[in-house]
GROMACS .gro file of C-alpha atoms in nm:
model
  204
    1UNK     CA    1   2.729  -3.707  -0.592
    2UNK     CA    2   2.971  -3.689  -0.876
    3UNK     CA    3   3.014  -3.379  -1.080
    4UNK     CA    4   2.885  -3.455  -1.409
    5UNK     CA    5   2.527  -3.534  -1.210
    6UNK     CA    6   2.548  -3.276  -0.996
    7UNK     CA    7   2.586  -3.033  -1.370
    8UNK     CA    8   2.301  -3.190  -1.496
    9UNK     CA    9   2.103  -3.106  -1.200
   10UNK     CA   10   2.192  -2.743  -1.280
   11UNK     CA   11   2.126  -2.760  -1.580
   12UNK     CA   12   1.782  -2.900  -1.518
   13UNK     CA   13   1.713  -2.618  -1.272
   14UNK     CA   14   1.830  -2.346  -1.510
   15UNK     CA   15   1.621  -2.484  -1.777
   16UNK     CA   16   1.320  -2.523  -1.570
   17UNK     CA   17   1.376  -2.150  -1.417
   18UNK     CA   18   1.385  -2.027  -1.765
   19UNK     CA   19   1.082  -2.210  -1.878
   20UNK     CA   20   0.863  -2.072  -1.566
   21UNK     CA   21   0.971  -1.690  -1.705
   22UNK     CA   22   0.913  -1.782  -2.082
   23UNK     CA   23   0.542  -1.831  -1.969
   24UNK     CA   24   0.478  -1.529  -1.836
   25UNK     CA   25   0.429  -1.334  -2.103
   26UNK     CA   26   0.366  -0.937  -2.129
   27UNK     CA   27   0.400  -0.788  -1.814
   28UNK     CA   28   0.037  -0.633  -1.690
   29UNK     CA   29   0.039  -0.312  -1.541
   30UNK     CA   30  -0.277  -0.218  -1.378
   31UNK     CA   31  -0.373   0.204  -1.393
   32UNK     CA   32  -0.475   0.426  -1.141
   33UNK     CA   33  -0.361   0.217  -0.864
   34UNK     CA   34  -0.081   0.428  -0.763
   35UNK     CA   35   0.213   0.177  -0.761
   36UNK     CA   36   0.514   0.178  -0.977
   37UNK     CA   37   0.683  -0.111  -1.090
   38UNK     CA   38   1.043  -0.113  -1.059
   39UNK     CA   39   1.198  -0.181  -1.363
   40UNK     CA   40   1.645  -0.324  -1.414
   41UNK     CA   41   1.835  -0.405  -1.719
   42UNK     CA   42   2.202  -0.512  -1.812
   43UNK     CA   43   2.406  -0.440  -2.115
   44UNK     CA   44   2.562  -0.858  -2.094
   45UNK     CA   45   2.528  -1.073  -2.332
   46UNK     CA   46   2.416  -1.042  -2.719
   47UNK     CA   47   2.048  -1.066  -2.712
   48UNK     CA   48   1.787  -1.364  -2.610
   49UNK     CA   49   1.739  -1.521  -2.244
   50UNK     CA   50   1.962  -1.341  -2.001
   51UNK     CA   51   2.059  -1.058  -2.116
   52UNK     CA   52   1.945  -0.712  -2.139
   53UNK     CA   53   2.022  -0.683  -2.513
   54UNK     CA   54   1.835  -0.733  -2.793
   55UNK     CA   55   1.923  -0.813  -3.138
   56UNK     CA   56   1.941  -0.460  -3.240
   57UNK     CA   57   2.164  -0.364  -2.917
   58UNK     CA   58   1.869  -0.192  -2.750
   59UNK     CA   59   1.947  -0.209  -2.382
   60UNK     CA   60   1.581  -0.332  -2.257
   61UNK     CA   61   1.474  -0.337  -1.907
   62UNK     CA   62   1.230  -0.596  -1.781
   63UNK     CA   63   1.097  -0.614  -1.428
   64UNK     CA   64   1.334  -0.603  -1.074
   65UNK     CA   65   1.204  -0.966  -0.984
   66UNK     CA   66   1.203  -1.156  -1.242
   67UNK     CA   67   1.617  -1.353  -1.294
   68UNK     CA   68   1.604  -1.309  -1.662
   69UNK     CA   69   1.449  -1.084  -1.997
   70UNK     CA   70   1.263  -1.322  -2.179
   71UNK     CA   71   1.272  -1.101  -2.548
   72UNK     CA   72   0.956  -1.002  -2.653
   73UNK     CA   73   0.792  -1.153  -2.329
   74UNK     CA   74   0.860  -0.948  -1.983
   75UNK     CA   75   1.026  -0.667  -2.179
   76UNK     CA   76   0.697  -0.554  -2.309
   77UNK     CA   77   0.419  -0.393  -2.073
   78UNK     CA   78   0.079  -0.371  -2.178
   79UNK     CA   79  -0.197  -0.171  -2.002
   80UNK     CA   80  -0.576  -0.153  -2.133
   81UNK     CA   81  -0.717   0.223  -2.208
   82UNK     CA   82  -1.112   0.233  -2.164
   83UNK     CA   83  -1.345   0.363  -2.445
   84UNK     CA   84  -1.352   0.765  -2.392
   85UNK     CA   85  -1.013   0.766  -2.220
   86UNK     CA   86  -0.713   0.870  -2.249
   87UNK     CA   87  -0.339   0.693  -2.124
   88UNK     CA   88  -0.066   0.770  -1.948
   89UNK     CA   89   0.301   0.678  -1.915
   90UNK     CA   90   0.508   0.769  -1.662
   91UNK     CA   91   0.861   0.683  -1.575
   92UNK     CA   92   1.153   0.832  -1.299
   93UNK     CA   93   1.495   0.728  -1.268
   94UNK     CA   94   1.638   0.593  -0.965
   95UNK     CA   95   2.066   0.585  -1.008
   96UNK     CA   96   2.271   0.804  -1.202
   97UNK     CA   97   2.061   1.120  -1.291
   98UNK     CA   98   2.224   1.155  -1.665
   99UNK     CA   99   2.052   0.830  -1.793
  100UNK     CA  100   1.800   0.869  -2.086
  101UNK     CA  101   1.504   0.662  -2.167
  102UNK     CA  102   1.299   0.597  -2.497
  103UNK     CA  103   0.966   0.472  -2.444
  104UNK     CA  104   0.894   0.182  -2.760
  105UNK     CA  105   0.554   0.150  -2.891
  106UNK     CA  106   0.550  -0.265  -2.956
  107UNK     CA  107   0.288  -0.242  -3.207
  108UNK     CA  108   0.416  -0.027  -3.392
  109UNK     CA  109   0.759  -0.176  -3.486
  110UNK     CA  110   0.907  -0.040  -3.165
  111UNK     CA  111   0.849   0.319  -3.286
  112UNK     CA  112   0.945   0.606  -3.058
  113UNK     CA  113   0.636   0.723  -2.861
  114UNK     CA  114   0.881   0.974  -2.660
  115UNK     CA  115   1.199   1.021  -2.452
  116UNK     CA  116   1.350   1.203  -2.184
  117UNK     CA  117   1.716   1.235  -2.032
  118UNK     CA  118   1.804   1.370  -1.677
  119UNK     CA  119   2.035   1.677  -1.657
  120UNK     CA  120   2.368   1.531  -1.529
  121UNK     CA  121   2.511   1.575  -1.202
  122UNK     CA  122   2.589   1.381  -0.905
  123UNK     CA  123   2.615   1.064  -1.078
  124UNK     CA  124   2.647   0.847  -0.775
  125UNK     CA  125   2.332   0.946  -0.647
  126UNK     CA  126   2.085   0.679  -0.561
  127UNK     CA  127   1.718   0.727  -0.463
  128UNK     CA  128   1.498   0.416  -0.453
  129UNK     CA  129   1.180   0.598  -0.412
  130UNK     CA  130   0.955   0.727  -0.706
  131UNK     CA  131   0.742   0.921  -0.548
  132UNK     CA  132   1.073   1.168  -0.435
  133UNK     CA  133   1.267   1.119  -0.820
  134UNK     CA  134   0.933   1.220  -0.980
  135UNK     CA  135   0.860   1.517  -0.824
  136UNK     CA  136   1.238   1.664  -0.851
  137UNK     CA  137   1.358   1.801  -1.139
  138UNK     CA  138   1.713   1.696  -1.117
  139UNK     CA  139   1.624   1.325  -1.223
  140UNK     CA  140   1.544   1.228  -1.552
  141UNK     CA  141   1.130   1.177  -1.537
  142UNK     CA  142   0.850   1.191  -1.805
  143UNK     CA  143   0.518   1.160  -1.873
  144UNK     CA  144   0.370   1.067  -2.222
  145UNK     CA  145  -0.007   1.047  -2.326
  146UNK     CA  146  -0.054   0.721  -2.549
  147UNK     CA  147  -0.414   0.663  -2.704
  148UNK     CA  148  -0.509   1.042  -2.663
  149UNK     CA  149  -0.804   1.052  -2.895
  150UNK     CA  150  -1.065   0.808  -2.665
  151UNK     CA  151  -1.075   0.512  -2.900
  152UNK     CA  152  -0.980   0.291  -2.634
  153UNK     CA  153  -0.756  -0.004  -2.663
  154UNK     CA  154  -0.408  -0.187  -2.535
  155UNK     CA  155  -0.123  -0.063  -2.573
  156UNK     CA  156   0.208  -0.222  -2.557
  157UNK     CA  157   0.539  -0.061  -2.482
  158UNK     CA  158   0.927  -0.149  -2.401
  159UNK     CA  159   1.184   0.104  -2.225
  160UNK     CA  160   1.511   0.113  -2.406
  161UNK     CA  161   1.824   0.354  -2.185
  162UNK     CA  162   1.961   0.514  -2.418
  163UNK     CA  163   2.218   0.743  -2.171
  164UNK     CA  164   2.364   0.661  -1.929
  165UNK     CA  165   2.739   0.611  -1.761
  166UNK     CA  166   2.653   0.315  -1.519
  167UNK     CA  167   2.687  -0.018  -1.675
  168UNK     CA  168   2.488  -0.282  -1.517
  169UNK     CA  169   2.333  -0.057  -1.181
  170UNK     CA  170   2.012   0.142  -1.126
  171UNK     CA  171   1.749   0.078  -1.307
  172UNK     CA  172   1.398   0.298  -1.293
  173UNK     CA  173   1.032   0.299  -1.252
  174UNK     CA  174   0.744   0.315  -1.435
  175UNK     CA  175   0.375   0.332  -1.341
  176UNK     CA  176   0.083   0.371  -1.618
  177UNK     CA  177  -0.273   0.614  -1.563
  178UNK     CA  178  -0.598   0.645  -1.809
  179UNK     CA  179  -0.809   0.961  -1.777
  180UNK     CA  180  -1.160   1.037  -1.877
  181UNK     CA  181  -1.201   1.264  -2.184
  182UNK     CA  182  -1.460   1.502  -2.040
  183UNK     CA  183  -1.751   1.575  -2.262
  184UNK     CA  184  -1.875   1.910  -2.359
  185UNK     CA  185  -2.070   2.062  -2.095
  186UNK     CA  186  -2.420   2.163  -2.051
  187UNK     CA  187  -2.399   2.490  -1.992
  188UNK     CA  188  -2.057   2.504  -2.297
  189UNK     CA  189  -2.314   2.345  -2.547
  190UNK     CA  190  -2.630   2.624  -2.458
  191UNK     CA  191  -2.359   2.883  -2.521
  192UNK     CA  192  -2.245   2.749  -2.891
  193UNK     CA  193  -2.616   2.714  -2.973
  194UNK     CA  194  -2.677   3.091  -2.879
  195UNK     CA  195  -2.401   3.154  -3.039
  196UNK     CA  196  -2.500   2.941  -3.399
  197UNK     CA  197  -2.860   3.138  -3.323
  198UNK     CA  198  -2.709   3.518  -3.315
  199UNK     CA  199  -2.469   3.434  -3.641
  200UNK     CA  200  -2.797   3.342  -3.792
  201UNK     CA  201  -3.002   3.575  -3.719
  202UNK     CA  202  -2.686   3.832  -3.847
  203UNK     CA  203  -2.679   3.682  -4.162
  204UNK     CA  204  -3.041   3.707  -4.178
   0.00000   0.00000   0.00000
């Protein structure tokens, strides 16, 4: 095999690795189940297929599996809030306790829907286990309540790292969680209508 077919080969695989990516889309997180999805990034490259930049710089992460960050495809994570529910986002490091993460709200023009930053120290730490990074205060971890008010609906986020001293390592996790807005109870609703009754009958 001579080498200009043996580079078109390659190229044909590259191009046909890159297409199978470009069709996946936003990555679906499912809540309540528990599992976090491990999440990597790289600061190569100056934005597009490859590389974990994107036009404006923002160093994006995209999902441990997958070869490549397709922008605006498996850098954005979507999760579905029920009707009367609230959400949930929560994310732990996993390398270099000083790195900082903003969570990006992707429909609204990558607005900040919170951040957090781990307090330094032993920088060569690695632990690949949320469950442990979550718990312990000495790594940078966060949760953030999206779609609060019960509506319902998607929602759509990217995390950017924003701090950090590793270029190109760790990488963290994220896992998402909807909770359901408790109504008024019976016995809290008899006691505001005893309560409307005697201001009533005072005024009376």
């Amino acid at each position: 095999m001579n080498t200009k077919k043996a580079f078109q080969i390659l190229l044909s695989s590259v191009t046909a690795l890159v297409a199978i990516q470009t069709c996946q889309a936003a990555v679906m997180l499912t809540p309540n189940t528990g599992t976090w999805q491990r999440l990597k990034w790289t600061t190569s490259g100056s934005g597009g297929i490859g590389s974990g930049l994107d036009s404006a710089s923002r160093v994006l992460a995209w999902p441990q599996d997958q070869m490549f960050r397709i922008g605006g495809d498996n850098d954005v994570f979507n999760f579905n809030v029920p009707v009367g529910s609230r959400g949930w986002i929560d994310i732990t490091d996993i390398k270099s306790n000083d790195d900082g993460y903003a969570l990006l709200d992707f429909n609204d023009s990558l607005a900040t829907i919170g951040t957090v930053v781990g307090p330094g120290g032993d920088l060569s730490s690695l632990v690949d286990d949320p469950a442990v990074t979550f718990a312990d205060a000495n790594w940078g971890s966060g949760s953030f309540e999206v779609l609060g008010s019960g509506a319902g609906g998607d929602v759509n986020f990217k995390v950017q790292r924003n701090v950090g001293h590793y270029v190109n390592a760790g990488g963290l996790f994220v896992q998402v969680r909807t909770e359901v807005i408790p109504e008024p109870s019976g016995s809290m609703l008899m006691l505001l209508g005893l309560a409307g009754i005697a201001s009533r009958r005072r005024r009376a």
